[in-house]
GROMACS .gro file of C-alpha atoms in nm:
model
  306
    1MET     CA    1  -0.008  -0.008   0.012
    2GLU     CA    2   0.266   0.239   0.079
    3ASP     CA    3   0.448   0.160  -0.245
    4GLU     CA    4   0.143   0.222  -0.449
    5SER     CA    5   0.108   0.541  -0.228
    6ASN     CA    6   0.435   0.661  -0.316
    7ASN     CA    7   0.417   0.572  -0.717
    8SER     CA    8   0.068   0.765  -0.691
    9GLY     CA    9   0.240   1.063  -0.579
   10MET     CA   10   0.528   1.054  -0.791
   11GLU     CA   11   0.304   1.008  -1.104
   12THR     CA   12   0.103   1.338  -0.984
   13ALA     CA   13   0.459   1.519  -0.976
   14LEU     CA   14   0.536   1.396  -1.319
   15ASP     CA   15   0.191   1.458  -1.506
   16ASP     CA   16   0.245   1.804  -1.359
   17ALA     CA   17   0.578   1.798  -1.565
   18SER     CA   18   0.375   1.803  -1.867
   19ALA     CA   19   0.404   2.194  -1.819
   20VAL     CA   20   0.739   2.168  -1.977
   21ASP     CA   21   0.579   2.086  -2.305
   22ARG     CA   22   0.395   2.440  -2.244
   23ILE     CA   23   0.708   2.601  -2.159
   24ALA     CA   24   0.910   2.462  -2.402
   25ALA     CA   25   0.661   2.638  -2.652
   26LEU     CA   26   0.831   2.983  -2.577
   27LEU     CA   27   1.141   2.834  -2.752
   28ASP     CA   28   0.959   2.787  -3.090
   29ASP     CA   29   0.818   3.173  -3.123
   30ASN     CA   30   1.165   3.334  -3.131
   31ILE     CA   31   1.208   3.630  -3.354
   32GLU     CA   32   1.575   3.732  -3.417
   33ALA     CA   33   1.741   4.073  -3.429
   34SER     CA   34   1.904   4.020  -3.767
   35ASP     CA   35   1.589   3.958  -3.931
   36VAL     CA   36   1.404   4.279  -3.787
   37SER     CA   37   1.687   4.457  -3.859
   38GLU     CA   38   1.746   4.352  -4.234
   39GLN     CA   39   1.411   4.404  -4.273
   40ALA     CA   40   1.347   4.739  -4.184
   41VAL     CA   41   1.713   4.836  -4.341
   42GLU     CA   42   1.511   4.681  -4.653
   43ASN     CA   43   1.233   4.901  -4.623
   44VAL     CA   44   1.464   5.181  -4.586
   45GLU     CA   45   1.681   5.130  -4.918
   46ASP     CA   46   1.410   4.977  -5.167
   47GLU     CA   47   1.055   5.134  -5.054
   48PRO     CA   48   0.955   5.330  -5.321
   49THR     CA   49   0.794   5.656  -5.225
   50ALA     CA   50   0.580   5.927  -5.363
   51GLU     CA   51   0.839   6.212  -5.302
   52ASP     CA   52   1.091   6.014  -5.490
   53ASP     CA   53   0.823   6.007  -5.770
   54ASP     CA   54   0.774   6.398  -5.750
   55ALA     CA   55   1.139   6.478  -5.728
   56VAL     CA   56   1.184   6.370  -6.080
   57GLU     CA   57   1.058   6.647  -6.294
   58THR     CA   58   1.101   6.779  -6.598
   59PRO     CA   59   1.308   7.081  -6.613
   60ASP     CA   60   1.165   7.409  -6.648
   61THR     CA   61   1.254   7.603  -6.927
   62GLU     CA   62   1.374   7.904  -6.696
   63GLU     CA   63   1.555   7.747  -6.424
   64THR     CA   64   1.592   7.949  -6.134
   65TYR     CA   65   1.953   7.914  -5.959
   66PHE     CA   66   2.125   8.029  -5.602
   67ASP     CA   67   2.459   8.069  -5.506
   68ILE     CA   68   2.539   7.835  -5.233
   69ASP     CA   69   2.938   7.803  -5.148
   70GLY     CA   70   3.021   7.941  -5.476
   71GLN     CA   71   2.838   7.683  -5.632
   72ASN     CA   72   2.530   7.785  -5.853
   73VAL     CA   73   2.234   7.511  -5.747
   74SER     CA   74   1.913   7.502  -5.910
   75LEU     CA   75   1.599   7.547  -5.760
   76SER     CA   76   1.472   7.180  -5.863
   77GLU     CA   77   1.792   7.060  -5.703
   78ILE     CA   78   1.732   7.206  -5.355
   79ARG     CA   79   1.389   7.067  -5.377
   80ALA     CA   80   1.485   6.722  -5.466
   81SER     CA   81   1.769   6.725  -5.218
   82TYR     CA   82   1.493   6.821  -4.944
   83LEU     CA   83   1.292   6.559  -5.028
   84ARG     CA   84   1.540   6.303  -5.014
   85GLN     CA   85   1.640   6.442  -4.665
   86ALA     CA   86   1.250   6.422  -4.527
   87ASP     CA   87   1.225   6.097  -4.672
   88TYR     CA   88   1.532   5.969  -4.534
   89THR     CA   89   1.417   6.124  -4.206
   90ARG     CA   90   1.096   5.948  -4.155
   91LYS     CA   91   1.256   5.566  -4.310
   92THR     CA   92   1.490   5.642  -4.015
   93GLN     CA   93   1.220   5.715  -3.734
   94GLU     CA   94   1.039   5.411  -3.869
   95LEU     CA   95   1.320   5.198  -3.835
   96ALA     CA   96   1.346   5.326  -3.488
   97GLU     CA   97   1.010   5.282  -3.386
   98GLN     CA   98   1.035   4.892  -3.499
   99ARG     CA   99   1.379   4.860  -3.304
  100LYS     CA  100   1.164   4.977  -3.036
  101ALA     CA  101   0.891   4.738  -3.090
  102TYR     CA  102   1.143   4.455  -3.107
  103GLN     CA  103   1.293   4.525  -2.789
  104GLU     CA  104   0.977   4.559  -2.603
  105ALA     CA  105   0.841   4.246  -2.756
  106GLN     CA  106   1.196   4.070  -2.659
  107PHE     CA  107   1.131   4.214  -2.301
  108ASP     CA  108   0.802   4.034  -2.254
  109LYS     CA  109   0.910   3.705  -2.382
  110ASN     CA  110   1.193   3.708  -2.132
  111GLN     CA  111   0.968   3.803  -1.884
  112LEU     CA  112   0.766   3.490  -1.976
  113ARG     CA  113   1.116   3.324  -1.964
  114MET     CA  114   1.216   3.412  -1.624
  115GLU     CA  115   0.822   3.288  -1.500
  116ALA     CA  116   0.851   2.943  -1.674
  117LEU     CA  117   1.243   2.876  -1.483
  118GLN     CA  118   1.076   2.978  -1.212
  119GLY     CA  119   0.810   2.723  -1.235
  120ILE     CA  120   1.070   2.434  -1.364
  121GLU     CA  121   1.270   2.511  -1.033
  122ALA     CA  122   0.993   2.460  -0.812
  123LEU     CA  123   0.845   2.127  -1.010
  124LYS     CA  124   1.225   2.021  -0.971
  125GLN     CA  125   1.232   2.048  -0.595
  126GLN     CA  126   0.896   1.873  -0.561
  127MET     CA  127   1.037   1.560  -0.795
  128ALA     CA  128   1.354   1.558  -0.578
  129ILE     CA  129   1.163   1.512  -0.280
  130GLU     CA  130   0.910   1.238  -0.404
  131PHE     CA  131   1.212   1.061  -0.545
  132ARG     CA  132   1.370   1.054  -0.211
  133GLN     CA  133   1.038   0.897  -0.048
  134THR     CA  134   1.008   0.661  -0.347
  135GLN     CA  135   1.241   0.347  -0.305
  136GLN     CA  136   1.368   0.170  -0.621
  137PRO     CA  137   1.258  -0.183  -0.673
  138ASN     CA  138   1.474  -0.487  -0.641
  139TRP     CA  139   1.515  -0.543  -1.015
  140ASP     CA  140   1.674  -0.871  -0.965
  141GLU     CA  141   1.415  -1.019  -0.722
  142LEU     CA  142   1.173  -0.844  -0.872
  143LEU     CA  143   1.263  -1.023  -1.228
  144ARG     CA  144   1.276  -1.375  -1.060
  145ASP     CA  145   0.956  -1.330  -0.862
  146ASP     CA  146   0.717  -1.178  -1.131
  147PRO     CA  147   0.864  -1.133  -1.455
  148HIS     CA  148   0.527  -0.933  -1.545
  149GLN     CA  149   0.548  -0.696  -1.253
  150PHE     CA  150   0.858  -0.620  -1.313
  151LEU     CA  151   0.823  -0.544  -1.723
  152ILE     CA  152   0.568  -0.298  -1.578
  153GLU     CA  153   0.771  -0.134  -1.293
  154GLN     CA  154   1.052  -0.088  -1.546
  155GLN     CA  155   0.855   0.121  -1.803
  156ASN     CA  156   0.718   0.333  -1.534
  157TRP     CA  157   1.056   0.424  -1.414
  158ALA     CA  158   1.171   0.472  -1.785
  159ARG     CA  159   0.853   0.688  -1.802
  160LYS     CA  160   0.970   0.906  -1.484
  161GLU     CA  161   1.316   0.948  -1.610
  162ALA     CA  162   1.235   1.057  -1.941
  163ALA     CA  163   1.023   1.327  -1.769
  164VAL     CA  164   1.293   1.446  -1.583
  165LYS     CA  165   1.515   1.462  -1.849
  166GLN     CA  166   1.276   1.639  -2.072
  167MET     CA  167   1.239   1.918  -1.765
  168TYR     CA  168   1.607   1.922  -1.745
  169ASP     CA  169   1.668   1.983  -2.151
  170ALA     CA  170   1.384   2.257  -2.131
  171GLU     CA  171   1.529   2.397  -1.857
  172GLN     CA  172   1.852   2.433  -2.068
  173ALA     CA  173   1.707   2.557  -2.394
  174LEU     CA  174   1.523   2.844  -2.182
  175ARG     CA  175   1.848   2.941  -1.984
  176THR     CA  176   2.023   2.942  -2.316
  177LYS     CA  177   1.776   3.190  -2.478
  178GLN     CA  178   1.778   3.427  -2.181
  179ALA     CA  179   2.152   3.451  -2.165
  180GLU     CA  180   2.139   3.538  -2.564
  181TYR     CA  181   1.879   3.793  -2.476
  182GLU     CA  182   2.098   3.977  -2.187
  183ALA     CA  183   2.396   3.992  -2.447
  184GLU     CA  184   2.172   4.102  -2.683
  185MET     CA  185   2.063   4.400  -2.452
  186HIS     CA  186   2.420   4.453  -2.361
  187GLN     CA  187   2.533   4.520  -2.687
  188ALA     CA  188   2.218   4.773  -2.776
  189GLN     CA  189   2.347   4.941  -2.482
  190LEU     CA  190   2.689   4.955  -2.577
  191ARG     CA  191   2.553   5.121  -2.897
  192GLU     CA  192   2.320   5.372  -2.761
  193SER     CA  193   2.631   5.469  -2.522
  194GLN     CA  194   2.870   5.500  -2.815
  195THR     CA  195   2.634   5.756  -2.967
  196GLN     CA  196   2.631   5.941  -2.644
  197PHE     CA  197   2.960   5.972  -2.580
  198LEU     CA  198   3.078   6.027  -2.914
  199ALA     CA  199   2.857   6.311  -2.923
  200LYS     CA  200   3.004   6.479  -2.569
  201TYR     CA  201   3.324   6.411  -2.724
  202PRO     CA  202   3.368   6.460  -3.062
  203GLU     CA  203   3.720   6.443  -3.067
  204MET     CA  204   3.673   6.053  -3.013
  205GLN     CA  205   3.543   5.990  -3.340
  206ASP     CA  206   3.898   5.968  -3.505
  207LYS     CA  207   3.990   5.627  -3.477
  208SER     CA  208   4.356   5.640  -3.369
  209LYS     CA  209   4.297   5.897  -3.105
  210SER     CA  210   4.007   5.685  -2.931
  211ALA     CA  211   4.194   5.339  -2.975
  212GLU     CA  212   4.517   5.546  -2.791
  213ALA     CA  213   4.257   5.696  -2.568
  214LEU     CA  214   4.076   5.356  -2.492
  215GLY     CA  215   4.384   5.167  -2.422
  216GLN     CA  216   4.530   5.405  -2.171
  217ILE     CA  217   4.179   5.382  -1.973
  218THR     CA  218   4.184   5.027  -1.983
  219GLN     CA  219   4.523   5.015  -1.849
  220LEU     CA  220   4.403   5.233  -1.607
  221LEU     CA  221   4.127   5.010  -1.423
  222ILE     CA  222   4.386   4.743  -1.489
  223ASP     CA  223   4.652   4.908  -1.246
  224ASN     CA  224   4.369   4.957  -1.054
  225GLY     CA  225   4.259   4.609  -0.981
  226PHE     CA  226   3.985   4.569  -1.230
  227THR     CA  227   3.897   4.240  -1.385
  228LYS     CA  228   3.873   4.172  -1.765
  229GLU     CA  229   3.486   4.088  -1.668
  230GLU     CA  230   3.468   4.424  -1.473
  231ILE     CA  231   3.600   4.620  -1.738
  232GLU     CA  232   3.402   4.470  -2.029
  233GLY     CA  233   3.082   4.554  -1.776
  234VAL     CA  234   3.166   4.929  -1.838
  235SER     CA  235   2.896   5.064  -2.063
  236ASP     CA  236   2.742   5.382  -1.926
  237TYR     CA  237   2.877   5.635  -2.125
  238ARG     CA  238   2.898   5.891  -1.801
  239ILE     CA  239   3.151   5.636  -1.627
  240VAL     CA  240   3.326   5.613  -1.962
  241GLY     CA  241   3.348   5.973  -1.993
  242ILE     CA  242   3.490   6.031  -1.605
  243LEU     CA  243   3.757   5.788  -1.724
  244TYR     CA  244   3.827   5.959  -2.013
  245GLU     CA  245   3.834   6.313  -1.815
  246LEU     CA  246   4.056   6.153  -1.578
  247ASN     CA  247   4.309   5.995  -1.815
  248LYS     CA  248   4.318   6.342  -1.971
  249ALA     CA  249   4.425   6.533  -1.632
  250ILE     CA  250   4.657   6.245  -1.598
  251ASN     CA  251   4.835   6.269  -1.872
  252ALA     CA  252   4.833   6.659  -1.813
  253GLN     CA  253   5.009   6.608  -1.503
  254LYS     CA  254   5.269   6.421  -1.664
  255ALA     CA  255   5.357   6.633  -1.910
  256ILE     CA  256   5.410   6.902  -1.665
  257PRO     CA  257   5.748   6.849  -1.576
  258GLN     CA  258   5.878   6.836  -1.950
  259VAL     CA  259   5.691   7.186  -2.011
  260VAL     CA  260   5.879   7.308  -1.687
  261GLN     CA  261   6.255   7.235  -1.780
  262LYS     CA  262   6.173   7.348  -2.168
  263MET     CA  263   6.054   7.676  -2.003
  264GLU     CA  264   6.351   7.676  -1.775
  265GLN     CA  265   6.612   7.636  -2.036
  266LYS     CA  266   6.433   7.866  -2.274
  267PRO     CA  267   6.629   8.203  -2.290
  268ALA     CA  268   6.482   8.573  -2.173
  269ILE     CA  269   6.280   8.716  -2.451
  270SER     CA  270   6.293   9.076  -2.415
  271VAL     CA  271   5.964   9.227  -2.549
  272LYS     CA  272   5.964   9.603  -2.633
  273GLY     CA  273   5.715   9.783  -2.389
  274THR     CA  274   5.657   9.508  -2.133
  275SER     CA  275   5.555   9.679  -1.803
  276SER     CA  276   5.671   9.569  -1.507
  277LYS     CA  277   5.341   9.526  -1.375
  278ALA     CA  278   5.328   9.230  -1.651
  279SER     CA  279   5.634   9.067  -1.538
  280ASP     CA  280   5.548   9.070  -1.194
  281ALA     CA  281   5.249   8.888  -1.265
  282TYR     CA  282   5.456   8.636  -1.463
  283THR     CA  283   5.709   8.587  -1.178
  284LYS     CA  284   5.399   8.593  -0.918
  285ASP     CA  285   5.204   8.309  -1.158
  286PHE     CA  286   5.555   8.140  -1.218
  287ASN     CA  287   5.637   8.112  -0.815
  288LYS     CA  288   5.277   7.974  -0.741
  289PHE     CA  289   5.316   7.708  -0.993
  290ASN     CA  290   5.648   7.622  -0.870
  291LYS     CA  291   5.520   7.592  -0.525
  292SER     CA  292   5.196   7.393  -0.576
  293ARG     CA  293   5.292   7.183  -0.919
  294LYS     CA  294   4.911   7.225  -0.981
  295GLY     CA  295   4.721   7.170  -1.360
  296ASP     CA  296   4.559   7.496  -1.300
  297ASP     CA  297   4.825   7.659  -1.201
  298ALA     CA  298   5.037   7.554  -1.472
  299ILE     CA  299   4.796   7.670  -1.740
  300ALA     CA  300   4.758   8.008  -1.602
  301LEU     CA  301   5.094   8.054  -1.604
  302ILE     CA  302   5.128   7.952  -2.005
  303SER     CA  303   4.844   8.161  -2.056
  304ARG     CA  304   5.095   8.470  -1.947
  305LEU     CA  305   5.343   8.383  -2.246
  306LEU     CA  306   5.035   8.365  -2.492
   0.00000   0.00000   0.00000
């Protein structure tokens, strides 16, 4: 009777495992980011518009021209350029809306995956308890005493083990999809952060300069004990901006001794009409910097020479 009760409880838990089939269905409805992006780009590049048709016109017999930066540009060319720009802006906005809708859909699907994983975890705990309470039959003895019951019990255990494996596979697939989603969102955040950073520091659009600066920032973080994973996790453009400003200040501080040495080796320049007041101000700034060695004092001193 006790074995029958345990087997009944086990079958109940494993019957609940049929929920795994519903969970696994989440994996079948996956929308890839590349498909959406490619479709959106095709729409931007290939979609015909009424403006494009209107832009092609028969030249007027008396065309009006305007002088723009030394070049004669016709009114029809200006109009066509305006229409192209307006059409590009519209399509860019449509692409942004498609990306936003895709990200929202992916977020919702990830929430469902997280809920499914929570359900699987609860089911795993319940099944583990029931497995511990259920004693595995003595297969050799059962085969000798009752071959027919042996086959029945063997099929039951095989079914239970198959259900456990199915649940495990579904869990692994869900976790894989979740990891892919998190990586995709991280890349999107990096792209947005890069856009914001370049808008604030346009000089970093120079690849050679940005490579040098980012290399110095990375080395700065390594020298201060940051791991590779921690460095790769920095994605907020505001944090990168602070590190960029700090790196520039460090480089300026390192350059001060060289500047001072060159200034001390430079012969005195006699400037006609230089007042004693200006000379005293320079001497004061020089003494102040020589004592403090601060970047602000160095800038004030150099400005006296300009």
